[in-house]
CSV table of C-alpha atoms in Angstrom, one decimal:
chain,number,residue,atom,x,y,z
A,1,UNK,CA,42.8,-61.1,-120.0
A,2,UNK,CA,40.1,-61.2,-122.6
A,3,UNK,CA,40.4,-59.7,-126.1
A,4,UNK,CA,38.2,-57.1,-124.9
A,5,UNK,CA,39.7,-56.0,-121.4
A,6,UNK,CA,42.6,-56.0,-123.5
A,7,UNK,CA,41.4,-53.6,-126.3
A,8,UNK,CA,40.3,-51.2,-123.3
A,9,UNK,CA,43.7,-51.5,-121.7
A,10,UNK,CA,45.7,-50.9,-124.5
A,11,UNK,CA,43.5,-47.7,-124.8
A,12,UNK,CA,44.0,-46.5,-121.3
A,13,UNK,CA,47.6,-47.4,-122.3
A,14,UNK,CA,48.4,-44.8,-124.8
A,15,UNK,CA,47.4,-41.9,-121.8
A,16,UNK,CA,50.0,-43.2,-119.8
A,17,UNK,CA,52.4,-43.6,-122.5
A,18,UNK,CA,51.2,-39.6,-123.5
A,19,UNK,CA,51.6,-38.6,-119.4
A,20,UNK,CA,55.2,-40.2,-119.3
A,21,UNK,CA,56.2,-38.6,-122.6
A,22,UNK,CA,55.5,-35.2,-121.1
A,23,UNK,CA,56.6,-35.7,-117.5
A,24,UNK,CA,60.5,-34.3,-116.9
A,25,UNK,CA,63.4,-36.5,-117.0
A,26,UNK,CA,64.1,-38.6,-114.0
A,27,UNK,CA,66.4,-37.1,-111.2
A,28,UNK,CA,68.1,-39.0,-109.2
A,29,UNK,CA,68.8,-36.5,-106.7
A,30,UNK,CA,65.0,-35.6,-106.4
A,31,UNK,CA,62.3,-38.3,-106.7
A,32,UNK,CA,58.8,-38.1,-106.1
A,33,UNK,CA,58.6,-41.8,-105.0
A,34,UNK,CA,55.2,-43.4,-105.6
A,35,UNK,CA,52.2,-42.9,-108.2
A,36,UNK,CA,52.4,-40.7,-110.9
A,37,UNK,CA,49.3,-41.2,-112.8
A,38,UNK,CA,46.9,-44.0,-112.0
A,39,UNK,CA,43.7,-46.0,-113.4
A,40,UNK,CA,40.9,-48.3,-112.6
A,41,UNK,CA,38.8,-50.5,-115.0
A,42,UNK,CA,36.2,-52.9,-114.2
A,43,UNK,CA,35.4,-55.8,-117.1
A,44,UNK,CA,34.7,-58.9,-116.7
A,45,UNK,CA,34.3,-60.0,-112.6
A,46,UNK,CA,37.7,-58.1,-112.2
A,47,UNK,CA,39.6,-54.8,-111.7
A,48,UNK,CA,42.9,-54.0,-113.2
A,49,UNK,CA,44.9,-51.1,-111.4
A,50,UNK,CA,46.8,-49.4,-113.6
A,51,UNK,CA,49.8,-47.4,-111.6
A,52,UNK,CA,52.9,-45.6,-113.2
A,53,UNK,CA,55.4,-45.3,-110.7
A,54,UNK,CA,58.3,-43.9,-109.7
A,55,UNK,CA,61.5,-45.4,-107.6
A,56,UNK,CA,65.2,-44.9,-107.3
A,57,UNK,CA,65.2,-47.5,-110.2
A,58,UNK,CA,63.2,-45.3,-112.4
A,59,UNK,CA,59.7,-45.2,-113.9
A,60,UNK,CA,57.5,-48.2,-114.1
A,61,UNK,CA,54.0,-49.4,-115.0
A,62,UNK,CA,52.5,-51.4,-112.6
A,63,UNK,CA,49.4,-53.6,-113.9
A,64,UNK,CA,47.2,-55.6,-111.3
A,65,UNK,CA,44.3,-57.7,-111.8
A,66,UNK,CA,42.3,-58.6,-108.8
A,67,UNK,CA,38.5,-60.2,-108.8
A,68,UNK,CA,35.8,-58.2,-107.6
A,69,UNK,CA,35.3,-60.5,-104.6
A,70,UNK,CA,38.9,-59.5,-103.6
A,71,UNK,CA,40.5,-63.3,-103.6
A,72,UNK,CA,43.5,-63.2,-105.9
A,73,UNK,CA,45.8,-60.7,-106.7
A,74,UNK,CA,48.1,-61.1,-110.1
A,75,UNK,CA,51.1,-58.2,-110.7
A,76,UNK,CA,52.8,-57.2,-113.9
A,77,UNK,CA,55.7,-54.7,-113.8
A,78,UNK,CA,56.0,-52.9,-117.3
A,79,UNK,CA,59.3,-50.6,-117.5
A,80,UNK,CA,58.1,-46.8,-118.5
A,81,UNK,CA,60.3,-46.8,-121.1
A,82,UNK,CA,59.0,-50.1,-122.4
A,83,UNK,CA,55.1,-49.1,-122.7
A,84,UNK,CA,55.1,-47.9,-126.4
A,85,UNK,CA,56.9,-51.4,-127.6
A,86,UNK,CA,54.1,-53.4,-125.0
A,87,UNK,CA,51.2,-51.3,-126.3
A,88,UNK,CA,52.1,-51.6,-130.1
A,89,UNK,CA,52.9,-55.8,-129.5
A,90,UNK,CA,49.4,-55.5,-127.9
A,91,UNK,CA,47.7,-54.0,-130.8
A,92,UNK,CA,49.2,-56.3,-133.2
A,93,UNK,CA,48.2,-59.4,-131.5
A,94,UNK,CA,44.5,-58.0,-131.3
A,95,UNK,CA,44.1,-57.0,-134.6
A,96,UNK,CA,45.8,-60.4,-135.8
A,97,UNK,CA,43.3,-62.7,-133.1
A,98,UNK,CA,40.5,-60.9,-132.1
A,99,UNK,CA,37.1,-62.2,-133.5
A,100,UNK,CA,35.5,-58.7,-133.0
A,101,UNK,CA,35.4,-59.0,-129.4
A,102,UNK,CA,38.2,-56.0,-128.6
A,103,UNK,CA,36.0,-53.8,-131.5
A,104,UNK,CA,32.8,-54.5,-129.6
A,105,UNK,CA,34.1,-53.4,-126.0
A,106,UNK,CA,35.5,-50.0,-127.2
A,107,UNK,CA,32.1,-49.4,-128.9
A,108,UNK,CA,30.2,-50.4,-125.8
A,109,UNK,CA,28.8,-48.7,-123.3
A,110,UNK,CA,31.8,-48.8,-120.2
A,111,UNK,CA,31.2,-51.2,-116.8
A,112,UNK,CA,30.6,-49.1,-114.2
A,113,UNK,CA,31.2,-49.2,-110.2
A,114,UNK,CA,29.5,-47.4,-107.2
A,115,UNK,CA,30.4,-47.9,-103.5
A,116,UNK,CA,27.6,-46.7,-101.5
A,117,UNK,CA,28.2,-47.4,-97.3
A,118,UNK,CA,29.5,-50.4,-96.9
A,119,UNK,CA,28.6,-52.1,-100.4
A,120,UNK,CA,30.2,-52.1,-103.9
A,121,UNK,CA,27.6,-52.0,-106.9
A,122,UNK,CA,28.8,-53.2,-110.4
A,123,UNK,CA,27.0,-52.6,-113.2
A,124,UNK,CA,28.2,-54.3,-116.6
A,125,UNK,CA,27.0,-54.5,-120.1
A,126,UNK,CA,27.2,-58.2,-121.4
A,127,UNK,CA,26.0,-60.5,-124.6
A,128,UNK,CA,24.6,-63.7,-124.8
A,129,UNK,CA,22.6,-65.7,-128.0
A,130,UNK,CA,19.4,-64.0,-126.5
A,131,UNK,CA,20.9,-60.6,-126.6
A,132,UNK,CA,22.6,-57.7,-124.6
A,133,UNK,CA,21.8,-57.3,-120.8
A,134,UNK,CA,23.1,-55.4,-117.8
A,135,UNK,CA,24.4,-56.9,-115.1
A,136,UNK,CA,23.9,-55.4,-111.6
A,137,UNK,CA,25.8,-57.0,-108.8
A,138,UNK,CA,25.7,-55.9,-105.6
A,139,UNK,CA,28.5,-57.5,-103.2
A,140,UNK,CA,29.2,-56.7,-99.7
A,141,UNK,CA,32.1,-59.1,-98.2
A,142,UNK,CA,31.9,-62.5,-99.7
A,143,UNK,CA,28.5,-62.1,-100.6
A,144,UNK,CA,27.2,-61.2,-104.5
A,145,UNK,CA,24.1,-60.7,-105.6
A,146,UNK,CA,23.3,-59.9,-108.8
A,147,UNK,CA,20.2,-59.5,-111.3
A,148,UNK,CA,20.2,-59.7,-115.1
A,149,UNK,CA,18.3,-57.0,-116.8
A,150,UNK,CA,17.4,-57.5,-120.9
A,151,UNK,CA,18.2,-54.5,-122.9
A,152,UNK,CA,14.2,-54.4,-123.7
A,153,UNK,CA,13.9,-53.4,-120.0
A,154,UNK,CA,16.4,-51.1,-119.3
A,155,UNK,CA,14.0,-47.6,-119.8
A,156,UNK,CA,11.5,-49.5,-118.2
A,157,UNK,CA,13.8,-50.0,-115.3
A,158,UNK,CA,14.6,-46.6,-114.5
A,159,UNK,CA,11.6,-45.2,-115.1
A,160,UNK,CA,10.8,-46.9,-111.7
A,161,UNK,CA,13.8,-45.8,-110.3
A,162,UNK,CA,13.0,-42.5,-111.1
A,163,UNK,CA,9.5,-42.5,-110.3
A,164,UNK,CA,11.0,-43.8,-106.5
A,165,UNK,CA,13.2,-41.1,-106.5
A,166,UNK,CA,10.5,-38.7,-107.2
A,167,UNK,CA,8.2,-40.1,-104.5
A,168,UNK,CA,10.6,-39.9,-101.9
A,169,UNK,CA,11.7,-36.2,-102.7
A,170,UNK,CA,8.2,-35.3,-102.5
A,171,UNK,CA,7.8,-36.9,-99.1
A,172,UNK,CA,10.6,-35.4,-98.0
């Protein structure tokens, strides 16, 4: 996990650390087995499911990090109890490491994802020497495509969008 993803995890972090601190004491005698609060993120080429559960164990944190393309699937079980300790260790290692990366993804603007039909859009915000550009991938299956927009272009962009979207209203 990148300095960044991690920043924005650690974020989502403390609302599920808030959500267990106001949920009612476990009872044994009457669970509500399964997901109590739960999260998405795209960064990166990945999404991290972030699930707080509930078993006859107790309360749990379930983190998983799968690539977009759906290949591999990694799985980290956080006690609910345990979060605060996790988050704050977190923090500290960011703060101590980070180069300005973690700073940077809070600040800017959030990946997003659409599923329209049968096809998943991503659309990411990304850096390079040249400059900031969005990413917009479309994959269906296996299969990703993806074109790079420059930050110079992005008005430009949707002003075509829009003016499509405008055209085919009117035709309508």
């Amino acid at each position: 996990m990148t300095f960044s993803t991690a920043a924005l995890f650690s974020q989502n972090l403390i609302h599920f650390i808030d959500f267990y601190h106001d949920l009612e004491k476990l009872d044994p005698d009457n669970l509500r087995q399964g997901e109590l609060k739960s999260e998405v993120m795209y960064k990166d080429d990945k999404k991290y499911h972030m699930d707080l559960k509930e078993n006859a164990r107790g309360r749990f944190l379930k983190v998983s990090e799968t690539f977009t393309r759906g290949y591999s699937r990694f799985q980290v079980f956080i006690p609910a109890d345990g979060m605060a300790e996790f988050q704050h260790n977190l923090g500290e290692l960011i703060d101590e490491y980070d180069n300005g990366d973690a700073e940077e993804a809070l600040s800017a603007p959030q990946n997003k994802h659409l599923r329209i039909e049968n096809k998943n859009f991503y659309f990411d915000i990304k850096r390079n020497q040249q400059g900031r550009y969005m990413s917009i991938s479309e994959v269906k299956g296996n299969f990703r495509n993806s074109i790079l927009v420059p930050e110079s272009g992005w008005e430009s962009f949707r002003d075509v969008l829009d003016d499509y979207v405008k055209q085919v209203k009117e035709g309508d």
